[in-house]
PDB file of C-alpha atoms in Angstrom:
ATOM      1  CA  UNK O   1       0.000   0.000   0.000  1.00  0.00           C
ATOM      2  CA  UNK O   2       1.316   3.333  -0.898  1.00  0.00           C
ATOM      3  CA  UNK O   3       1.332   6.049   2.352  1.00  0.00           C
ATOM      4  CA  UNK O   4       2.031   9.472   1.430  1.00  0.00           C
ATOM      5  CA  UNK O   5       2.494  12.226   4.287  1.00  0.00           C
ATOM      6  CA  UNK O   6       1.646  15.631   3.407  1.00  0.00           C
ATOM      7  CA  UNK O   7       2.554  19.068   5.400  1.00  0.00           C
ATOM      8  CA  UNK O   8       1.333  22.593   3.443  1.00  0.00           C
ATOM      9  CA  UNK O   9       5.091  22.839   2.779  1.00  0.00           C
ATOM     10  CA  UNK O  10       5.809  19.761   1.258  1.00  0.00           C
ATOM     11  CA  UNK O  11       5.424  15.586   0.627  1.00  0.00           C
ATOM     12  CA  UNK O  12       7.395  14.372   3.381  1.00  0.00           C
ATOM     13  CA  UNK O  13       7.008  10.600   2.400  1.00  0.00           C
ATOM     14  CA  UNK O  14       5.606   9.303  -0.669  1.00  0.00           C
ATOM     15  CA  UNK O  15       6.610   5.544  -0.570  1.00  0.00           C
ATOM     16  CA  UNK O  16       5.006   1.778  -0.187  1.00  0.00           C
ATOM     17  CA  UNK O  17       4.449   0.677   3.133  1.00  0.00           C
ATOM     18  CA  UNK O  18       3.657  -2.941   4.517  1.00  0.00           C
ATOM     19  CA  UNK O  19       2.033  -2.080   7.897  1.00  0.00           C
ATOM     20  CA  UNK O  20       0.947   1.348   9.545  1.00  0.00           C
ATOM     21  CA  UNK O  21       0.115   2.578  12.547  1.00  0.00           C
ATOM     22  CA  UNK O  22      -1.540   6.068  13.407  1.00  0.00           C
ATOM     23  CA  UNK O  23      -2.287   8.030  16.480  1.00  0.00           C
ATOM     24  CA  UNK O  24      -6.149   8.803  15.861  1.00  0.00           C
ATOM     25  CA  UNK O  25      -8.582  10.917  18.727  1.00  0.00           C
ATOM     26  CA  UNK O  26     -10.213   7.516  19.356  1.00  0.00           C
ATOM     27  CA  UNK O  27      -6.602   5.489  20.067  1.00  0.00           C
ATOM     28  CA  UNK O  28      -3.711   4.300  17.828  1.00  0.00           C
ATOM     29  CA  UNK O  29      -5.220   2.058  14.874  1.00  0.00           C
ATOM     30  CA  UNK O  30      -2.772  -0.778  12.573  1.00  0.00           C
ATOM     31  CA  UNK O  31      -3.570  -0.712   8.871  1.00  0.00           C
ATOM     32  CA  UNK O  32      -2.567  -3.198   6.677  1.00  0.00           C
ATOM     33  CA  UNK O  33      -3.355  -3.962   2.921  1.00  0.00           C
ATOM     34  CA  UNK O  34      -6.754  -3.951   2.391  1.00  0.00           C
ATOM     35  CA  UNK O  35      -8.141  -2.401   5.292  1.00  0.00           C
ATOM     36  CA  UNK O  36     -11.278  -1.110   5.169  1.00  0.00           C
ATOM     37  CA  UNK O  37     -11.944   2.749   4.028  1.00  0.00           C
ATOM     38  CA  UNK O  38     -11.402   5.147   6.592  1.00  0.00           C
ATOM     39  CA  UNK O  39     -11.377   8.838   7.621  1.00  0.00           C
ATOM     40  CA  UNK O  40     -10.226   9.752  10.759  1.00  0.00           C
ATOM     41  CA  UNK O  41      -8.565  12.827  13.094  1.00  0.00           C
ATOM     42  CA  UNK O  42      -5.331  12.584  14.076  1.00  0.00           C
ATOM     43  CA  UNK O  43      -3.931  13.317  17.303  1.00  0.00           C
ATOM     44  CA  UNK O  44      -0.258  14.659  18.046  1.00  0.00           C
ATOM     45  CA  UNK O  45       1.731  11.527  18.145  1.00  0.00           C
ATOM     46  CA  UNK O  46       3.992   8.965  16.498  1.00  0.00           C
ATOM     47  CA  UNK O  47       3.029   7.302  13.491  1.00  0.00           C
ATOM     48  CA  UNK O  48       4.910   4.180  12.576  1.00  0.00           C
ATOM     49  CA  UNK O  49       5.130   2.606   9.084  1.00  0.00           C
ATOM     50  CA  UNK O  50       6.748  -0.449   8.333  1.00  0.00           C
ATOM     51  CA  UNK O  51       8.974  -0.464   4.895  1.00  0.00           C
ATOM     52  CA  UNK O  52      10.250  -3.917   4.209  1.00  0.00           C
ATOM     53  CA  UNK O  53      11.809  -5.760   7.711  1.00  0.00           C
ATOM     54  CA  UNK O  54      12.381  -1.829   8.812  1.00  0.00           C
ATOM     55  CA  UNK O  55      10.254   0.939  10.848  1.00  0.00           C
ATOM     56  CA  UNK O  56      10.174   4.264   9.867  1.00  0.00           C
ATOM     57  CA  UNK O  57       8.789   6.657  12.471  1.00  0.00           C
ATOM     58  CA  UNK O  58       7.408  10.320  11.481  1.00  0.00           C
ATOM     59  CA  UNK O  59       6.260  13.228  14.416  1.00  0.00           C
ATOM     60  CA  UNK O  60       2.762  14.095  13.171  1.00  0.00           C
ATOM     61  CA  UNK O  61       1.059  17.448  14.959  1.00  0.00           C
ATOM     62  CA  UNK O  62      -2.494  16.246  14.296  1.00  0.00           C
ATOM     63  CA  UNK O  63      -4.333  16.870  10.635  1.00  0.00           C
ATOM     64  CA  UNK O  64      -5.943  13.863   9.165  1.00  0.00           C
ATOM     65  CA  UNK O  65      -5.867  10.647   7.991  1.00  0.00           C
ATOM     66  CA  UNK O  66      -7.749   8.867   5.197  1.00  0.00           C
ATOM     67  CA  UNK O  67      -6.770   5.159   3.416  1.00  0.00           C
ATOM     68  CA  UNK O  68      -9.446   4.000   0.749  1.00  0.00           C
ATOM     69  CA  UNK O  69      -7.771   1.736  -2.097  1.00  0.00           C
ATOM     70  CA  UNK O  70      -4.444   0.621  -0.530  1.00  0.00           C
ATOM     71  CA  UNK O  71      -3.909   4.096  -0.391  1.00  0.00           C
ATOM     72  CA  UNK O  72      -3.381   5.777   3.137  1.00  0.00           C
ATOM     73  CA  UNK O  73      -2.937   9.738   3.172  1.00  0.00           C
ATOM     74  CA  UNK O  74      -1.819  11.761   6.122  1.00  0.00           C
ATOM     75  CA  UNK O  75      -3.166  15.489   5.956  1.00  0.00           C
ATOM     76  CA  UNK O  76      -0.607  17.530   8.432  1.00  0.00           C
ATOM     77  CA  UNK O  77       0.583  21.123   9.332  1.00  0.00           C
ATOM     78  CA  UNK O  78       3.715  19.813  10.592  1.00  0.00           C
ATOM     79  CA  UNK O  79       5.360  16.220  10.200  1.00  0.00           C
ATOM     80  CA  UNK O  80       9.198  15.269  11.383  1.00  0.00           C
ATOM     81  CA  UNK O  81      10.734  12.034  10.161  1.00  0.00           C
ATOM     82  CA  UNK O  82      12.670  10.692  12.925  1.00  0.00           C
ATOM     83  CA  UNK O  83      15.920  11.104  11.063  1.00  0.00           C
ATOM     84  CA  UNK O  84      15.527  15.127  11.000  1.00  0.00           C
ATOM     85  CA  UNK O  85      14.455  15.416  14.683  1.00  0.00           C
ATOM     86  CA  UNK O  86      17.018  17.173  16.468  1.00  0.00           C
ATOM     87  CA  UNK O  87      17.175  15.752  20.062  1.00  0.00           C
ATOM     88  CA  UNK O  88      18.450  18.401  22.205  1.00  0.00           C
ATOM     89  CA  UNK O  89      16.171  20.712  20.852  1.00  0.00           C
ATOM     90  CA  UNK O  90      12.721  18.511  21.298  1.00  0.00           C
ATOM     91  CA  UNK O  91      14.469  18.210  24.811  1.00  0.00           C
ATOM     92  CA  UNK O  92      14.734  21.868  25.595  1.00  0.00           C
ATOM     93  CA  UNK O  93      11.291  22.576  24.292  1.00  0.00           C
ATOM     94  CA  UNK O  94       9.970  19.635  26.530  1.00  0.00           C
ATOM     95  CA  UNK O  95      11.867  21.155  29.660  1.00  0.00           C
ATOM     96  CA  UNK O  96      10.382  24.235  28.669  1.00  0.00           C
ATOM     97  CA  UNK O  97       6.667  23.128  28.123  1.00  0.00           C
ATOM     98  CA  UNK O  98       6.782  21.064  31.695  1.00  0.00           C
ATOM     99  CA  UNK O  99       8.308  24.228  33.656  1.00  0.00           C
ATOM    100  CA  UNK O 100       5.370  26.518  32.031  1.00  0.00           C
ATOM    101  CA  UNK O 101       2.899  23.552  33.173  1.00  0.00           C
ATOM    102  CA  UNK O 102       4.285  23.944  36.815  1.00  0.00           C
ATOM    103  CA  UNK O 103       3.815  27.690  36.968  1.00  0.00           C
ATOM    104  CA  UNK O 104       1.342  28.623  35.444  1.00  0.00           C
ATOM    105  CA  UNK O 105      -2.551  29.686  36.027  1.00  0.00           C
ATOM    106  CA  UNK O 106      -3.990  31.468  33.173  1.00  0.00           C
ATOM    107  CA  UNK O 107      -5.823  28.816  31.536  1.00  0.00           C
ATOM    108  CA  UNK O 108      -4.607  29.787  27.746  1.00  0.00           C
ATOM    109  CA  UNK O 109      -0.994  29.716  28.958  1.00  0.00           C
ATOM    110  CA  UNK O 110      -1.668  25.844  30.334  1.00  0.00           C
ATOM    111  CA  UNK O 111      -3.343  25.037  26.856  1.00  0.00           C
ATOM    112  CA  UNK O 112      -0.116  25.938  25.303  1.00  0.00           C
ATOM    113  CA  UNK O 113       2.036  24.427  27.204  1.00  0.00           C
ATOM    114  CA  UNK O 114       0.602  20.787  27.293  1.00  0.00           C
ATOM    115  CA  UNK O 115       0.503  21.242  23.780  1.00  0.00           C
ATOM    116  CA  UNK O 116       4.273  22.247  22.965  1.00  0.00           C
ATOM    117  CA  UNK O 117       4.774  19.325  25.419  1.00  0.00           C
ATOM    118  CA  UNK O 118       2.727  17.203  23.580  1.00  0.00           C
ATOM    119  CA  UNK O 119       4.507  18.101  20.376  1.00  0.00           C
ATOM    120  CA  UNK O 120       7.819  18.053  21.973  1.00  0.00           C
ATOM    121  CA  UNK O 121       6.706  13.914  23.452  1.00  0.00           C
ATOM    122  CA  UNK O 122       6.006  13.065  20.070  1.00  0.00           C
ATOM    123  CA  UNK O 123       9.062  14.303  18.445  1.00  0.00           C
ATOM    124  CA  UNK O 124      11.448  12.182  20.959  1.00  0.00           C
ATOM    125  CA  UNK O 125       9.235   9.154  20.781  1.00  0.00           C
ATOM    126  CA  UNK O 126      10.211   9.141  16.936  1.00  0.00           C
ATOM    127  CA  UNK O 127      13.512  10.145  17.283  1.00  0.00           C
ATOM    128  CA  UNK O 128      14.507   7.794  19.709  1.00  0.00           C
ATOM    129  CA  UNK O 129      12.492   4.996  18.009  1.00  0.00           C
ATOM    130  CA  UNK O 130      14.117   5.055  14.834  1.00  0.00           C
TER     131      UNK O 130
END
């Protein structure tokens, strides 16, 4: 099945895939060849694809997901492969995120927080996965 992983910047993957997994708002989901048709939201996580007897792992901010014809498509405004993740950054920002958490009151400022540190969970789950 071909998976193809699109940001408003660019196609960051356009290749076949054997297996998938995806971080959906209802829970991760596998997809293999022939799956059903789906269209789902996509939460900030890790998805995993498998390309031959190797995992590739990509740091997707949310968007949305759709496969329909052996063809899975991941809508995105931001998506890292786990080879471009820079580690001491995502670890900086997370640092950052979790100190705002601890501080702060205004509701807006916790919002933003658990989401750079949501962001910043995802990227070093794929960058230490790969």
């Amino acid at each position: 099945m071909n998976l193809k992983i699109i940001t408003h910047e660019k196609v960051v993957f356009d290749s076949e895939v054997d297996e998938l997994v995806v971080h959906t708002t209802s829970g991760l989901i596998g997809v293999l060849k022939d799956h059903i048709p789906i269209t789902t939201s996509l939460e900030i996580g890790v998805t995993k694809a498998k390309v031959g007897e190797k995992y590739k792992y990509f740091a997707v901010m949310g968007g949305v997901f759709q496969f329909r014809d052996n063809s899975a498509i991941i809508l995105t405004d931001v998506c890292e492969d786990s080879n471009s993740i820079d580690v001491t950054r995502a670890k900086a920002a997370k640092e950052r995120a979790e100190a705002r958490l601890a501080e702060s009151a205004a509701e807006l400022d916790t919002q933003r927080a658990q989401a750079a540190l949501a962001r910043a969970l995802a990227r070093l789950q794929a960058a230490l996965n790969k």
